[in-house]
Coordinates of C-alpha atoms and ligand atoms in Angstrom, one line a residue:
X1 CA 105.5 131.0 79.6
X2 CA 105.7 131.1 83.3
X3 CA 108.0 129.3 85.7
X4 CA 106.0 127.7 88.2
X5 CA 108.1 126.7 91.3
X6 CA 104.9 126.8 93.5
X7 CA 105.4 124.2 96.5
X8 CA 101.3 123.0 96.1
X9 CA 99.1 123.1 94.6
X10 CA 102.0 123.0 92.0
X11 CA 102.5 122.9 88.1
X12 CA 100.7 120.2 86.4
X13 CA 101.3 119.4 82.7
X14 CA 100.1 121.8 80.1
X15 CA 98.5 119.4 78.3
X16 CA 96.9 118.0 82.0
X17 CA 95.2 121.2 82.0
X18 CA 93.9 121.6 78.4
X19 CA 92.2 117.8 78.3
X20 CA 90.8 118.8 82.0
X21 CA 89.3 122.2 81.3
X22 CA 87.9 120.2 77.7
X23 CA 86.1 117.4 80.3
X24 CA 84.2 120.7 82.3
X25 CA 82.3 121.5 79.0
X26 CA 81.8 118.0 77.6
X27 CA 83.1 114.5 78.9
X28 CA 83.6 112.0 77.5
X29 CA 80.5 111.9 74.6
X30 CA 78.3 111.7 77.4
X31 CA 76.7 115.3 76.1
X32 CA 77.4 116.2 79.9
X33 CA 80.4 118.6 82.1
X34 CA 82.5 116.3 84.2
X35 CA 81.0 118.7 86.8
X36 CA 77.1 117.4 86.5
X37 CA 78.0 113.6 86.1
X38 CA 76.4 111.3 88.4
X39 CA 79.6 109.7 90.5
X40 CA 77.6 106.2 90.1
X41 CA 77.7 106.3 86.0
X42 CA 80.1 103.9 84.2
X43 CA 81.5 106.7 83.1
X44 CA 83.1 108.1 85.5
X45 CA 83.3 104.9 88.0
X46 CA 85.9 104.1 84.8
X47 CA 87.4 106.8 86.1
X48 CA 87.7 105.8 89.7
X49 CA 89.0 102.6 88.1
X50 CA 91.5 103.8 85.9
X51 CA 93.4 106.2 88.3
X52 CA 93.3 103.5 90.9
X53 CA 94.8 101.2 88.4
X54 CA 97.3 103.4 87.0
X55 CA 98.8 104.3 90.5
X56 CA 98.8 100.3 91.2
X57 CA 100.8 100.4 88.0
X58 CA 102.9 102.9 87.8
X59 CA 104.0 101.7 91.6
X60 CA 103.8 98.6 91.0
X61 CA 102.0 97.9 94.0
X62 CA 101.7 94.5 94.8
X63 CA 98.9 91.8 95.7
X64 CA 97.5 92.3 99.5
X65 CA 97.5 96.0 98.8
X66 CA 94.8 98.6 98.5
X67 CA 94.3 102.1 96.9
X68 CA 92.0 104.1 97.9
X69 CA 90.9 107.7 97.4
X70 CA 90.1 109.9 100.6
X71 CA 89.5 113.5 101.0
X72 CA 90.8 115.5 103.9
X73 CA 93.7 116.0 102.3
X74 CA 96.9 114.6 104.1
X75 CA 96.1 116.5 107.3
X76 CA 93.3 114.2 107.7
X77 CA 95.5 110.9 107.4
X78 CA 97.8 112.4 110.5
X79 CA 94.1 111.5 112.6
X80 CA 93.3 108.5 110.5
X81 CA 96.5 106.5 110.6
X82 CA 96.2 106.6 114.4
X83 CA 92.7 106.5 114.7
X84 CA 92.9 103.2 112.4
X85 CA 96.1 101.6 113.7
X86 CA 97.1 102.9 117.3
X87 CA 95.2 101.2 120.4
X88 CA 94.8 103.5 123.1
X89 CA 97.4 101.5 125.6
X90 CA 100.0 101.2 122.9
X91 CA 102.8 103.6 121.5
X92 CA 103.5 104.5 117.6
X93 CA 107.1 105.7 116.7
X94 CA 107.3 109.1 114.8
X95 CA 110.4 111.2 113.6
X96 CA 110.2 114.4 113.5
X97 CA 111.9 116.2 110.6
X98 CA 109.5 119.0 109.9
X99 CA 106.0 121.0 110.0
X100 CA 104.1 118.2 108.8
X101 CA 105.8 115.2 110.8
X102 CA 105.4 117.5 113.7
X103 CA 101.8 118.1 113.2
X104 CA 101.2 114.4 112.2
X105 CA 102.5 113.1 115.9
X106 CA 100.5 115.9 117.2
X107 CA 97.2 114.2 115.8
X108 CA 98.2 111.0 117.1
X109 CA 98.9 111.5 120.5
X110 CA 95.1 112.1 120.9
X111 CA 94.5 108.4 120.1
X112 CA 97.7 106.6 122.0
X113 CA 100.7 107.1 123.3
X114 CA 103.7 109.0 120.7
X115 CA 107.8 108.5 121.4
X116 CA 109.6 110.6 118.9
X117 CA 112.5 108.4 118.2
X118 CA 114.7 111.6 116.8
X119 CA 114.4 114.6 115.8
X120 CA 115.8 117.1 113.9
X121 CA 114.6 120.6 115.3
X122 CA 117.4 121.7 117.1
X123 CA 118.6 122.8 113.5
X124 CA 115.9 123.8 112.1
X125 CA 114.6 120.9 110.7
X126 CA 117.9 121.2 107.9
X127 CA 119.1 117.3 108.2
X128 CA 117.5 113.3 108.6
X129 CA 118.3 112.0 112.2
X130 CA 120.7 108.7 111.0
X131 CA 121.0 105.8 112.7
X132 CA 117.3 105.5 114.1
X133 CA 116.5 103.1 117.1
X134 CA 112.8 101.9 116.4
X135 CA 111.4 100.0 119.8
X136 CA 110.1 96.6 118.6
X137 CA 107.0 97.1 120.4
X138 CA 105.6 99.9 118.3
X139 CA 102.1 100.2 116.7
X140 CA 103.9 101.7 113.6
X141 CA 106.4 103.4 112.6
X142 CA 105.8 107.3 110.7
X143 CA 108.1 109.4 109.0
X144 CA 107.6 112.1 105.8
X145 CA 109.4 110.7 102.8
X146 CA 110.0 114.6 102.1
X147 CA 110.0 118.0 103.8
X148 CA 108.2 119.9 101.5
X149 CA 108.8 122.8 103.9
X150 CA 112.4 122.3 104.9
X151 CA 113.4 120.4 101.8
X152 CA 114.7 117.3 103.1
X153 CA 114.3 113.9 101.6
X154 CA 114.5 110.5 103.3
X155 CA 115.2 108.0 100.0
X156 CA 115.7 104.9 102.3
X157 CA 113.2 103.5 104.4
X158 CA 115.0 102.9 107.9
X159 CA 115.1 99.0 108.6
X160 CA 112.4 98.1 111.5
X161 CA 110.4 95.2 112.3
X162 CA 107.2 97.1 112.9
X163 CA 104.5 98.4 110.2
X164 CA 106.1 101.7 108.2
X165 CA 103.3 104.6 107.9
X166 CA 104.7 107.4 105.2
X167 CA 103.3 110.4 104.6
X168 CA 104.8 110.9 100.9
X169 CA 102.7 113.6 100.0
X170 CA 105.3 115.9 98.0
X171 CA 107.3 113.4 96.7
X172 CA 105.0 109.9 95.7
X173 CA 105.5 109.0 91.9
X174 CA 109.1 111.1 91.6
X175 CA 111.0 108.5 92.0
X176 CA 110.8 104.4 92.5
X177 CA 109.8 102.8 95.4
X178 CA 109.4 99.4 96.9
X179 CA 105.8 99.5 98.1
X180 CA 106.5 96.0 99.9
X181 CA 109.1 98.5 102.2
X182 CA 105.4 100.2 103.3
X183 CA 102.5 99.2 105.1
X184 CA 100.8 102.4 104.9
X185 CA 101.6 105.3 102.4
X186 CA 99.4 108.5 102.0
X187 CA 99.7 111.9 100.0
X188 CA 97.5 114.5 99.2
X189 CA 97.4 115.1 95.7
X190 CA 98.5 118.6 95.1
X191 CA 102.0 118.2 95.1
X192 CA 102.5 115.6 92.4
X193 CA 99.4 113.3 91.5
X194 CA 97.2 116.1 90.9
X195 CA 95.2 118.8 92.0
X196 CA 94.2 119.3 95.6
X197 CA 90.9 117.8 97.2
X198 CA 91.9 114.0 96.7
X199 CA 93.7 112.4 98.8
X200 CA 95.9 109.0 97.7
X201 CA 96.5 105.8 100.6
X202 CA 97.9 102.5 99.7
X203 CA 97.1 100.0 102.6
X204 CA 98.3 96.8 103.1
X205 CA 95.4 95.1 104.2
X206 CA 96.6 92.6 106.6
X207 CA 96.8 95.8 108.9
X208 CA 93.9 97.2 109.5
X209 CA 91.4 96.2 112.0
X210 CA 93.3 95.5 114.9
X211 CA 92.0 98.1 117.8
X212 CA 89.2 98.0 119.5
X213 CA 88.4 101.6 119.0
X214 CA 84.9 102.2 117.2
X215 CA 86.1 104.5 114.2
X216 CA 83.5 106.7 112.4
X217 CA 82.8 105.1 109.0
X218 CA 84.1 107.8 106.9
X219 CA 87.4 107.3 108.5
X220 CA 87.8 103.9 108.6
X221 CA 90.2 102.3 105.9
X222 CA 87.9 99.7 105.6
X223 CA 85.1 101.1 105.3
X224 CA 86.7 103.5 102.3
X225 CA 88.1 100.3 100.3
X226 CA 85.0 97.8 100.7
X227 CA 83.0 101.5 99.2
X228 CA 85.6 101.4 96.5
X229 CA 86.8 104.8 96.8
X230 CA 83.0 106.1 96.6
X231 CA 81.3 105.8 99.9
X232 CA 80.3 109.0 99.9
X233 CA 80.3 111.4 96.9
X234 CA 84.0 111.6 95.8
X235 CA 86.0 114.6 94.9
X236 CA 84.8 113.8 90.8
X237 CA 87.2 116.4 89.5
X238 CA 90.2 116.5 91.6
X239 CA 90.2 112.1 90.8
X240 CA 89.5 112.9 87.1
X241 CA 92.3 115.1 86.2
X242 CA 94.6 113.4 88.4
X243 CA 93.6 110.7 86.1
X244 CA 94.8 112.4 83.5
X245 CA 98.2 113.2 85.4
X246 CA 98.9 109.5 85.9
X247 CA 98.0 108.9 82.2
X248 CA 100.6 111.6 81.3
X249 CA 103.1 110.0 83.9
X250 CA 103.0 106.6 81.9
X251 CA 103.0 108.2 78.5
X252 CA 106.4 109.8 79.7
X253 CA 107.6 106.3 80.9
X254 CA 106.5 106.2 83.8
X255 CA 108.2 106.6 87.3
X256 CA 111.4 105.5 86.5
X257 CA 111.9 108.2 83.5
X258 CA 110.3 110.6 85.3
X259 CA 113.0 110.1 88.4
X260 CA 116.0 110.5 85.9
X261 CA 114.7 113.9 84.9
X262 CA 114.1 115.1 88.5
X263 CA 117.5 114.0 89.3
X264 CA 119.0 115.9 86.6
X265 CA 116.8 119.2 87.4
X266 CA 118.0 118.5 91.4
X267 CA 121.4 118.3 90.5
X268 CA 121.4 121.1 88.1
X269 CA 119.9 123.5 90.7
X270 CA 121.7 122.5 93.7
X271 CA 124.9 122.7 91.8
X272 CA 124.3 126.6 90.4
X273 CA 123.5 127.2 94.2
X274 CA 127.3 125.2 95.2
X275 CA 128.7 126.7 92.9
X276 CA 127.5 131.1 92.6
X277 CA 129.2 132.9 95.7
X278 CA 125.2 134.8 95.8
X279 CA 123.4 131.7 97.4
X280 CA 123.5 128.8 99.8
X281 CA 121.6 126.1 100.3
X282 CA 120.1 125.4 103.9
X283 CA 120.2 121.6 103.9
X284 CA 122.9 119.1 105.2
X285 CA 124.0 117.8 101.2
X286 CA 123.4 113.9 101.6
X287 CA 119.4 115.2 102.8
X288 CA 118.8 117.2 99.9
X289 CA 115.1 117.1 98.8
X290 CA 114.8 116.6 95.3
X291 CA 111.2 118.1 95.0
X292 CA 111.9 121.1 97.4
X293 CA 114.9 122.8 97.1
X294 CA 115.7 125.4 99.5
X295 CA 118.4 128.2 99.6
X296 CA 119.0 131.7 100.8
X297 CA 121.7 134.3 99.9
X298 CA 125.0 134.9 101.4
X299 CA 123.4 139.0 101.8
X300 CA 119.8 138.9 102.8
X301 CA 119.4 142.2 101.5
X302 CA 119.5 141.0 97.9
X303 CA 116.9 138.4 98.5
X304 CA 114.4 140.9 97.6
X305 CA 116.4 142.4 94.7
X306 CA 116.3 138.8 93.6
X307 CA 112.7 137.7 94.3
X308 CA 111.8 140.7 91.8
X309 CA 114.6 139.9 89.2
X310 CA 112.9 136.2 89.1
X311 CA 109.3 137.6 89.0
X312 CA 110.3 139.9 85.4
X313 CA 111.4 136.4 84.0
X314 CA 108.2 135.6 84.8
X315 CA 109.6 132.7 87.4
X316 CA 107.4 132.8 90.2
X317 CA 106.6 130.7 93.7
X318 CA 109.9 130.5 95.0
X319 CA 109.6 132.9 98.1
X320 CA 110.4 130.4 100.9
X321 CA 108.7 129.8 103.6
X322 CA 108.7 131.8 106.6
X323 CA 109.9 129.2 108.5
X324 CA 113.2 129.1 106.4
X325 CA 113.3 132.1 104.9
X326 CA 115.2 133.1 101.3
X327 CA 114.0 130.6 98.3
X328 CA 112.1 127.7 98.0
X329 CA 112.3 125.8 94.0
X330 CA 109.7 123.2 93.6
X331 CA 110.5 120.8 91.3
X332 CA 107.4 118.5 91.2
X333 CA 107.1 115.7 88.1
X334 CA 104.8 118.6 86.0
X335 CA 107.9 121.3 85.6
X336 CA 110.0 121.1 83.0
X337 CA 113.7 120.9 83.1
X338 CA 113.5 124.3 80.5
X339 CA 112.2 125.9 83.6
X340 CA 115.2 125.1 86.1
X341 CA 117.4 126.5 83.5
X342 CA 115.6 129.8 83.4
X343 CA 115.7 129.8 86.6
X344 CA 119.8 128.8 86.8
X345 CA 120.2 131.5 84.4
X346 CA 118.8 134.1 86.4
X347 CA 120.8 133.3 88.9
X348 CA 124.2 133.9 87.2
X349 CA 122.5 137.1 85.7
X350 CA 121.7 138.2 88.9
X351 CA 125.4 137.5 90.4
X352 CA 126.8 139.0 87.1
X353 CA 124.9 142.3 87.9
X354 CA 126.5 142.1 91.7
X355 CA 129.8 141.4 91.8
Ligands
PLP1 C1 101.4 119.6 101.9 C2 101.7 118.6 102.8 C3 100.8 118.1 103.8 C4 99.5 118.7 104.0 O1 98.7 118.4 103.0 P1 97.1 118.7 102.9 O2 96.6 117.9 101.8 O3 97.1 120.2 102.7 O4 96.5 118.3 104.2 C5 101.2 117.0 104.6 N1 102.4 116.5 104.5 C6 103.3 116.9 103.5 C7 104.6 116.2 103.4 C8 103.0 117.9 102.7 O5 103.9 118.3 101.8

């Protein structure tokens, strides 16, 4: 068996992947691949319907809400949120804790005006700026739930009276939120919902349509929910097997179960890297990312040594990024808490062998 710690497209259940590569050759008794359906059959719009419902369930999203599925991926939503809720005169708060938050202001400074209320780059992006001043005037308020890159993770939602835009794209359906904290959540699928080329938004409605700005159809909010997820043709397999991911997530117990588990795989990781006098971790504690968890070694020169003694144990994807170096462990919903342990042991293997 292999260790995926891949930071996305990740790990998916085993049994995600044998029901999915079933659906290619036949779906559903239709006699037909989930590859050839028409999008506009009952069949699959069941499946537009089901996933839609099952995220609605297992976040318990609540009434004056909408889900809808986008493509772009979240890169696209860092142009859409703007595009959708920013009026050219106005400003949108953003923090900046990382690549993607970075790149998200980025986008929307081409549709208003941006004030990055903190930031955390003078240290590499390795903390959560506390005690956040949010100007009441702001279109919205954005910040990443998670820092897939860095591996930070913001649990709370920082108190503000203005609309809160999240981009929760590596940690949505790990862990229990209060939608009612949101007014805009978005995620790309690959790093927990499913596999990439679908794109997950939950709206509150009251929101949306207040500039001025004429917004190209297939990037209006609106236009995407009144289509029902299927304006144009949707992405039919990257909606069906994350389908089958959310079925798996309730059939486990749904968000709240699945939170205890990545807890106890979190805590179980960070504390072999606390603990063996081989690694560090690279975050400020209290910001630990559950999902993403990031550490180098006390000698770089054994990071390779280490990287290869992983691979034999057939544990693989935890070269960091280059923007952090040493190890990155991605612990999305799909990898088993057997796989952390591999990995743990390893670890004291590998300082055993160096003392
Ligand atoms: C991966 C990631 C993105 C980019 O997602 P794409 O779907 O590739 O555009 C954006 N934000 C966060 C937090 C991510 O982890």
């Amino acid at each position: 068996m292999i260790h995926n710690f891949g930071a996305g497209p990740c790990i998916l259940p085993q049994e995600v992947f044998k029901q999915a590569s079933q659906a290619v050759l036949e779906f559903n008794g239709t006699g037909l691949s989930i590859l050839e359906i028409s999008h506009r059959t009952p069949e699959f719009e069941a499946v537009v319907d089901e996933t839609v419902r099952l995220i609605k369930e297992l976040l318990n999203v609540p009434e004056g809400y909408s889900v809808v599925l986008l493509q772009g991926g979240a890169s696209l939503q860092f142009s859409m949120v703007p595009m959708n809720l920013l009026g050219e005169s106005q400003t949108a708060a953003y923090l900046d804790t990382g690549v993607w938050a970075s790149k998200a202001l980025k986008e929307a400074k081409i549709f208003g005006n941006v004030n990055v209320v903190a930031s955390s780059k003078d240290q590499n992006y390795s903390y959560i700026p506390k005690d956040i001043e949010i100007p009441e005037d702001s279109a919205y308020f954005h910040f990443t739930s998670n820092n897939t890159i860095y591996g930070t993770e913001l649990l709370e939602v920082p108190k503000t009276n203005v609309p809160v835009v999240c981009d929760m794209s590596s940690d949505i359906l790990s862990r229990v939120i209060n939608v009612s904290d949101f007014d805009l959540i978005y995620a790309g699928a690959q790093k927990n919902m499913g596999p990439a080329g679908v794109t997950v938004a939950i709206v509150k409605d009251s929101i949306l349509g207040k500039v001025d700005r004429k917004i190209p159809s297939m990037l209006d909010y609106k236009v995407q929910i009144e289509g029902g997820s299927m304006y144009n043709t949707p992405p039919v397999f990257a909606i069906y097997v994350s389908m089958l991911n959310l079925r798996w997530l309730k059939s486990k117990g749904g968000v709240a179960e699945i939170e205890k588990e990545n807890i106890s795989k979190s805590v179980a990781l960070y504390k072999e890297i606390d603990r063996n006098p081989l690694f560090k971790g690279t975050c400020r504690p209290e910001d630990r990312s559950r999902m993403n968890v990031c550490f180098v070694m006390e000698n770089p020169e054994l990071e390779k040594p280490f990287l290869k003694f992983a691979e034999d144990r057939d544990i693989i994807g935890i070269k960091g990024h280059r923007s952090v170096g040493g190890f990155r462990a991605s612990m999305y919903n799909g990898l088993p808490i057997t796989s952390v342990h591999v990995l743990i042991d390893a670890m004291q293997d590998f300082a055993e062998k160096h003392r």
